[in-house]
Amino acid sequence: MNNNQNILIIGAGLCGSLLALRMAQRGFQVTLVEKRPDLRKVTQDAGRSINLALSDRGLRGLRLVGVEEEAKKLCIPMNGRMIHDSKGNTFLSPYSGRKDEYINSISRPGLNMLLLDEVEKMPNVQLIFNHACETVDLENASATFRNYNSKEKKTISADAIFGTDGAGSAVRKSMFESHKPAGRTGGFLFSFSQQWLSHGYKELEIPAAENNSYRTYKNALHIWPRGEDMLIALPNLDGSFTVTLFLPYENSDYCFANLTSPKMVHEYFNKEFPDVVEMIPSLAEEFFGNPTGPLGTVKCSPWNSFGKVLLMGDAAHAIVPFYGQGMNASFEDVVVFDDLIENYFPSPTSPPLGGGWEGLFKEYEALRKKDTDAIADLAVDNFHEMKEHTAMEIFQKKRKLETAFEAEFPEDYYSKYSLVTFKESITYSEALKRGRAQDKAILNLLDDGKINEEMSLKEKLELVKKATEAILHDDEVAFG
Amino acid sequence: MNNNQNILIIGAGLCGSLLALRMAQRGFQVTLVEKRPDLRKVTQDAGRSINLALSDRGLRGLRLVGVEEEAKKLCIPMNGRMIHDSKGNTFLSPYSGRKDEYINSISRPGLNMLLLDEVEKMPNVQLIFNHACETVDLENASATFRNYNSKEKKTISADAIFGTDGAGSAVRKSMFESHKPAGRTGGFLFSFSQQWLSHGYKELEIPAAENNSYRTYKNALHIWPRGEDMLIALPNLDGSFTVTLFLPYENSDYCFANLTSPKMVHEYFNKEFPDVVEMIPSLAEEFFGNPTGPLGTVKCSPWNSFGKVLLMGDAAHAIVPFYGQGMNASFEDVVVFDDLIENYFPSPTSPPLGGGWEGLFKEYEALRKKDTDAIADLAVDNFHEMKEHTAMEIFQKKRKLETAFEAEFPEDYYSKYSLVTFKESITYSEALKRGRAQDKAILNLLDDGKINEEMSLKEKLELVKKATEAILHDDEVAFG
């Protein structure tokens, strides 16, 4: 019998596995429960996003638990966006002017398996699969699960519960339903939002060519921007690409509501993405066989109930995939949380300080929520940028200028994309504020003709910096 | 038997009553169902907001159904904000520099009774009280109600259903629960948000003095701004004022969590609102007798389901009370809807045009939602402005300048407040865009010392207009 704090983590996806591993490394007694079967034993997830973009914030989380090097073996570096225009022309738009900055394509199940393998090596973790969370007793920190096979119910109590059960979180649902605006006895005010884009997504596959070679350039995130709709593709280690189509549900020339036959799907792809058709041999079968997924943003507050239960990762802040930051933000959650924990639990057996779990949960949210709100908003912005702006001249000019700044003055300039993706030392909310001001400065300087070809790059940079500071100052005066 | 379109309206508050009256005037067959008893026969609503601010957008709705003059008899004009500082000094900050622009304090139940009396005069309206909506069959346009007295259930079908059942709408709840992200058969994506302020509110009363006279200046909205907390008071016809305290729930020197005894309540009021204490003889009794209400913003989309059921008023867009626009926005909903209806139903018996109810509902939301989103955001902004800024020097300077502009150049300048409150010819979203740009322009010109006393008022106005246009232009280039 030990007197360690008992931790129950609900959801053994990427965030839950990383958190379990870290908490176990710190010596807590951890129970990690997952609704689905063990993905190391059962193949699943047909049609769900099977690769993801891993960048600096996510790598920092993996470094924290000592698996960064192992994870890198699963990575394919992507140096930029390969833009495919409607005539089949391509050009590469680098993610950064600095040579060492790139993002990585990584297999979601591959990375999850790696983390679960590490979790399983820890003697102080109990790992339970096939148990779906049905209800959470928020005030008493216990949760009831249903065994997928036997249908039996099982209740687990803990000192603290973490809901890392993803965008459709059952733990968050318990909080939503405990919401009682008037009176508030036994209830609390739970702010909540779910916002859906008018677009859905569909996954398709470009299979590997002979000898696991790639049918198009390997080290890029491919984009076919078409205004209202967009196709992207990320490489996999086996030579294939996972392709995702983003398309309006309805009210568009081409939309999920009217692409109802193989003939129409082929017509649409031949017209919009002629260079892709030949690379997807099973186009129509996949289009009609794979589910159509929605694209939603979820925000909520407070993340904790009664100082007993805390939401983390997608359960607390699901975002749309257009900044490639979903997993990275969740891993950064664990890093931020881990930075604080010693002030409350110097060791897992010592008496809690500073209000214990409740104090810790509140400080964590006070520190973190503005940043997950920021990346949620940035991801929606990027949806519009990717499908529309990447094909527009003024945005291409801006991108070119920023890439030149980063190449020539690597210490002095970070684009909004670089701030978000590569500059882990600043928060998402700072990246949003500075990044948007920079974008506004450059677009207006270009629009006003104030940046011209007689100027040196250094002069252009000074102009952009000055205009950015003026914008930040004016906003500060007006909005505080 | 007639072949008129049958309309079911759920909720006979201000919005539902106005809508029922208008639809009946147009000849539709209307059933109006209310959860509560008939408020003309039973006194209720203790501790709920009993007076409201009625301004131009709301009056336009009342004019549409021909009750504007009757309603005005219930009104007390309020010409400005009477600011009470912590020493008991007061000064009046006019709502506008134009003499004919003011807002009105009006009794909520008084206005509701007036509308219900008019509704009851219409032969084509059936009015049912004491029936609470339990479920709505969205696809088939029928709703089931429970009789409050007999507990019997009753199902009513219609060609179209309107949910005007307020911020806690049961109709909206049916839509929320029909939400099915994946697959979508029989379901739909329902974007929804509820956001709570960290403050709650408590109603108190300044009773009338002798002979129904007023204990403080009658024709103003009184404000005691104190940074984190705030007291306001609106006059009633009987000489009393309805007072509302806005206070944090917790984590503040004074908050609902720690004002737990009559002694503490008196200590708090004596310290913060010394000039009020003597005017509220039953302070502690009311403080502990009246409920604490939450302050929330609700947004959702789509407002209609299956072209059969439409949300209107607070059910579609509940807002916080700090712009005095809740009722006005709901009445404007009816005006906007009524403007469109003839394109779809030239008469209630003619065959529907343009997609009938579904076409109408979609056009209505496409036109209206951006504006109710805007007033929701403006109302939250004004919460901060009222409790903090009204006491800050730079904001007082701005307000003075704007009042002078409006007095001297009444056709050339409208402050953000005037745009929202008195300029019904422009939409809330336009008012937000232009009003925020003006505020930013003036605050920055003041902060930079660019407005000085040597300049004529005309020169100052030109400077503000130029800076405003520059801000709008720069935003347009950067954000479209």
mmCIF file of N, CA, C and O in Angstrom, chain B residues 34-76:
data_model
loop_
_atom_site.group_PDB
_atom_site.id
_atom_site.type_symbol
_atom_site.label_atom_id
_atom_site.label_comp_id
_atom_site.label_asym_id
_atom_site.label_seq_id
_atom_site.Cartn_x
_atom_site.Cartn_y
_atom_site.Cartn_z
ATOM 1 N N GLU B 34 -47.695 29.745 -24.173
ATOM 2 C CA GLU B 34 -46.791 30.270 -23.149
ATOM 3 C C GLU B 34 -46.725 29.292 -21.963
ATOM 4 O O GLU B 34 -47.739 28.784 -21.514
ATOM 5 N N LYS B 35 -45.515 29.093 -21.484
ATOM 6 C CA LYS B 35 -45.258 28.196 -20.353
ATOM 7 C C LYS B 35 -45.888 28.699 -19.055
ATOM 8 O O LYS B 35 -46.448 27.930 -18.273
ATOM 9 N N ARG B 36 -45.781 30.015 -18.817
ATOM 10 C CA ARG B 36 -46.230 30.587 -17.543
ATOM 11 C C ARG B 36 -47.714 30.914 -17.575
ATOM 12 O O ARG B 36 -48.340 30.923 -18.621
ATOM 13 N N PRO B 37 -48.236 31.291 -16.402
ATOM 14 C CA PRO B 37 -49.612 31.776 -16.377
ATOM 15 C C PRO B 37 -49.707 33.131 -17.093
ATOM 16 O O PRO B 37 -48.694 33.775 -17.348
ATOM 17 N N ASP B 38 -50.906 33.542 -17.387
ATOM 18 C CA ASP B 38 -51.158 34.845 -18.001
ATOM 19 C C ASP B 38 -50.712 35.934 -17.027
ATOM 20 O O ASP B 38 -51.263 36.085 -15.943
ATOM 21 N N LEU B 39 -49.702 36.700 -17.410
ATOM 22 C CA LEU B 39 -49.159 37.692 -16.458
ATOM 23 C C LEU B 39 -50.102 38.858 -16.223
ATOM 24 O O LEU B 39 -49.881 39.671 -15.331
ATOM 25 N N ARG B 40 -51.204 38.902 -16.976
ATOM 26 C CA ARG B 40 -52.204 39.932 -16.707
ATOM 27 C C ARG B 40 -53.085 39.532 -15.522
ATOM 28 O O ARG B 40 -53.831 40.332 -14.993
ATOM 29 N N LYS B 41 -53.029 38.258 -15.157
ATOM 30 C CA LYS B 41 -53.884 37.765 -14.071
ATOM 31 C C LYS B 41 -53.104 37.357 -12.824
ATOM 32 O O LYS B 41 -53.638 37.346 -11.728
ATOM 33 N N VAL B 42 -51.848 36.998 -12.993
ATOM 34 C CA VAL B 42 -51.055 36.474 -11.887
ATOM 35 C C VAL B 42 -49.767 37.286 -11.771
ATOM 36 O O VAL B 42 -49.057 37.453 -12.757
ATOM 37 N N THR B 43 -49.468 37.799 -10.607
ATOM 38 C CA THR B 43 -48.211 38.517 -10.414
ATOM 39 C C THR B 43 -47.070 37.503 -10.298
ATOM 40 O O THR B 43 -47.189 36.492 -9.622
ATOM 41 N N GLN B 44 -45.966 37.789 -10.964
ATOM 42 C CA GLN B 44 -44.856 36.836 -10.941
ATOM 43 C C GLN B 44 -43.543 37.567 -11.123
ATOM 44 O O GLN B 44 -43.467 38.773 -10.958
ATOM 45 N N ASP B 45 -42.525 36.827 -11.414
ATOM 46 C CA ASP B 45 -41.235 37.404 -11.799
ATOM 47 C C ASP B 45 -40.546 38.185 -10.688
ATOM 48 O O ASP B 45 -39.852 39.168 -10.957
ATOM 49 N N ALA B 46 -40.731 37.797 -9.440
ATOM 50 C CA ALA B 46 -40.003 38.489 -8.370
ATOM 51 C C ALA B 46 -38.514 38.381 -8.649
ATOM 52 O O ALA B 46 -37.990 37.303 -8.920
ATOM 53 N N GLY B 47 -37.843 39.495 -8.570
ATOM 54 C CA GLY B 47 -36.399 39.473 -8.744
ATOM 55 C C GLY B 47 -35.932 39.369 -10.172
ATOM 56 O O GLY B 47 -34.748 39.366 -10.432
ATOM 57 N N ARG B 48 -36.857 39.310 -11.123
ATOM 58 C CA ARG B 48 -36.408 39.361 -12.517
ATOM 59 C C ARG B 48 -36.486 40.806 -13.006
ATOM 60 O O ARG B 48 -37.268 41.597 -12.500
ATOM 61 N N SER B 49 -35.689 41.106 -13.980
ATOM 62 C CA SER B 49 -35.594 42.463 -14.512
ATOM 63 C C SER B 49 -36.985 43.004 -14.835
ATOM 64 O O SER B 49 -37.672 42.503 -15.706
ATOM 65 N N ILE B 50 -37.414 44.026 -14.117
ATOM 66 C CA ILE B 50 -38.780 44.495 -14.338
ATOM 67 C C ILE B 50 -38.864 45.778 -15.153
ATOM 68 O O ILE B 50 -39.935 46.228 -15.471
ATOM 69 N N ASN B 51 -37.737 46.407 -15.448
ATOM 70 C CA ASN B 51 -37.811 47.429 -16.479
ATOM 71 C C ASN B 51 -36.657 47.260 -17.462
ATOM 72 O O ASN B 51 -35.663 46.596 -17.173
ATOM 73 N N LEU B 52 -36.855 47.838 -18.622
ATOM 74 C CA LEU B 52 -35.937 47.619 -19.729
ATOM 75 C C LEU B 52 -35.730 48.935 -20.455
ATOM 76 O O LEU B 52 -36.531 49.852 -20.307
ATOM 77 N N ALA B 53 -34.665 48.999 -21.253
ATOM 78 C CA ALA B 53 -34.431 50.193 -22.057
ATOM 79 C C ALA B 53 -35.033 49.980 -23.445
ATOM 80 O O ALA B 53 -34.707 49.014 -24.132
ATOM 81 N N LEU B 54 -35.923 50.881 -23.825
ATOM 82 C CA LEU B 54 -36.554 50.821 -25.143
ATOM 83 C C LEU B 54 -36.002 51.970 -25.978
ATOM 84 O O LEU B 54 -36.053 53.121 -25.555
ATOM 85 N N SER B 55 -35.449 51.644 -27.152
ATOM 86 C CA SER B 55 -34.918 52.713 -28.004
ATOM 87 C C SER B 55 -35.401 52.525 -29.440
ATOM 88 O O SER B 55 -36.332 51.747 -29.690
ATOM 89 N N ASP B 56 -34.788 53.229 -30.378
ATOM 90 C CA ASP B 56 -35.383 53.384 -31.714
ATOM 91 C C ASP B 56 -35.677 52.077 -32.454
ATOM 92 O O ASP B 56 -36.692 51.961 -33.127
ATOM 93 N N ARG B 57 -34.772 51.097 -32.332
ATOM 94 C CA ARG B 57 -35.015 49.852 -33.067
ATOM 95 C C ARG B 57 -36.238 49.123 -32.521
ATOM 96 O O ARG B 57 -36.998 48.508 -33.265
ATOM 97 N N GLY B 58 -36.411 49.199 -31.205
ATOM 98 C CA GLY B 58 -37.576 48.577 -30.584
ATOM 99 C C GLY B 58 -38.859 49.314 -30.942
ATOM 100 O O GLY B 58 -39.882 48.698 -31.271
ATOM 101 N N LEU B 59 -38.784 50.627 -30.914
ATOM 102 C CA LEU B 59 -39.970 51.434 -31.259
ATOM 103 C C LEU B 59 -40.430 51.151 -32.685
ATOM 104 O O LEU B 59 -41.622 51.142 -32.975
ATOM 105 N N ARG B 60 -39.482 50.894 -33.568
ATOM 106 C CA ARG B 60 -39.833 50.579 -34.952
ATOM 107 C C ARG B 60 -40.695 49.311 -35.020
ATOM 108 O O ARG B 60 -41.634 49.226 -35.805
ATOM 109 N N GLY B 61 -40.363 48.336 -34.176
ATOM 110 C CA GLY B 61 -41.163 47.112 -34.127
ATOM 111 C C GLY B 61 -42.575 47.388 -33.624
ATOM 112 O O GLY B 61 -43.563 46.862 -34.153
ATOM 113 N N LEU B 62 -42.671 48.232 -32.618
ATOM 114 C CA LEU B 62 -43.992 48.558 -32.058
ATOM 115 C C LEU B 62 -44.817 49.370 -33.056
ATOM 116 O O LEU B 62 -46.036 49.205 -33.155
ATOM 117 N N ARG B 63 -44.129 50.229 -33.810
ATOM 118 C CA ARG B 63 -44.793 51.024 -34.855
ATOM 119 C C ARG B 63 -45.382 50.100 -35.925
ATOM 120 O O ARG B 63 -46.484 50.330 -36.417
ATOM 121 N N LEU B 64 -44.625 49.048 -36.251
ATOM 122 C CA LEU B 64 -45.058 48.104 -37.292
ATOM 123 C C LEU B 64 -46.438 47.522 -36.988
ATOM 124 O O LEU B 64 -47.240 47.293 -37.893
ATOM 125 N N VAL B 65 -46.704 47.274 -35.715
ATOM 126 C CA VAL B 65 -47.999 46.665 -35.357
ATOM 127 C C VAL B 65 -48.983 47.701 -34.815
ATOM 128 O O VAL B 65 -50.077 47.359 -34.368
ATOM 129 N N GLY B 66 -48.572 48.999 -34.847
ATOM 130 C CA GLY B 66 -49.511 50.063 -34.496
ATOM 131 C C GLY B 66 -49.701 50.307 -33.013
ATOM 132 O O GLY B 66 -50.718 50.864 -32.602
ATOM 133 N N VAL B 67 -48.728 49.927 -32.166
ATOM 134 C CA VAL B 67 -48.906 50.172 -30.728
ATOM 135 C C VAL B 67 -47.864 51.141 -30.165
ATOM 136 O O VAL B 67 -47.740 51.290 -28.945
ATOM 137 N N GLU B 68 -47.117 51.810 -31.049
ATOM 138 C CA GLU B 68 -46.054 52.686 -30.575
ATOM 139 C C GLU B 68 -46.581 53.752 -29.600
ATOM 140 O O GLU B 68 -46.002 53.971 -28.538
ATOM 141 N N GLU B 69 -47.698 54.399 -29.960
ATOM 142 C CA GLU B 69 -48.179 55.498 -29.114
ATOM 143 C C GLU B 69 -48.647 54.987 -27.758
ATOM 144 O O GLU B 69 -48.384 55.610 -26.722
ATOM 145 N N GLU B 70 -49.327 53.847 -27.763
ATOM 146 C CA GLU B 70 -49.748 53.254 -26.480
ATOM 147 C C GLU B 70 -48.531 52.924 -25.609
ATOM 148 O O GLU B 70 -48.520 53.155 -24.406
ATOM 149 N N ALA B 71 -47.505 52.372 -26.251
ATOM 150 C CA ALA B 71 -46.305 51.984 -25.504
ATOM 151 C C ALA B 71 -45.612 53.206 -24.911
ATOM 152 O O ALA B 71 -45.085 53.158 -23.789
ATOM 153 N N LYS B 72 -45.619 54.303 -25.656
ATOM 154 C CA LYS B 72 -44.926 55.499 -25.174
ATOM 155 C C LYS B 72 -45.512 56.019 -23.869
ATOM 156 O O LYS B 72 -44.825 56.682 -23.090
ATOM 157 N N LYS B 73 -46.790 55.708 -23.628
ATOM 158 C CA LYS B 73 -47.403 56.126 -22.363
ATOM 159 C C LYS B 73 -46.764 55.423 -21.164
ATOM 160 O O LYS B 73 -46.881 55.869 -20.032
ATOM 161 N N LEU B 74 -46.126 54.288 -21.443
ATOM 162 C CA LEU B 74 -45.468 53.530 -20.362
ATOM 163 C C LEU B 74 -44.003 53.956 -20.178
ATOM 164 O O LEU B 74 -43.311 53.434 -19.295
ATOM 165 N N CYS B 75 -43.541 54.868 -21.032
ATOM 166 C CA CYS B 75 -42.100 55.170 -21.082
ATOM 167 C C CYS B 75 -41.681 56.341 -20.196
ATOM 168 O O CYS B 75 -42.405 57.330 -20.076
ATOM 169 N N ILE B 76 -40.504 56.234 -19.624
ATOM 170 C CA ILE B 76 -39.845 57.375 -18.983
ATOM 171 C C ILE B 76 -38.563 57.658 -19.760
ATOM 172 O O ILE B 76 -37.649 56.823 -19.780
#
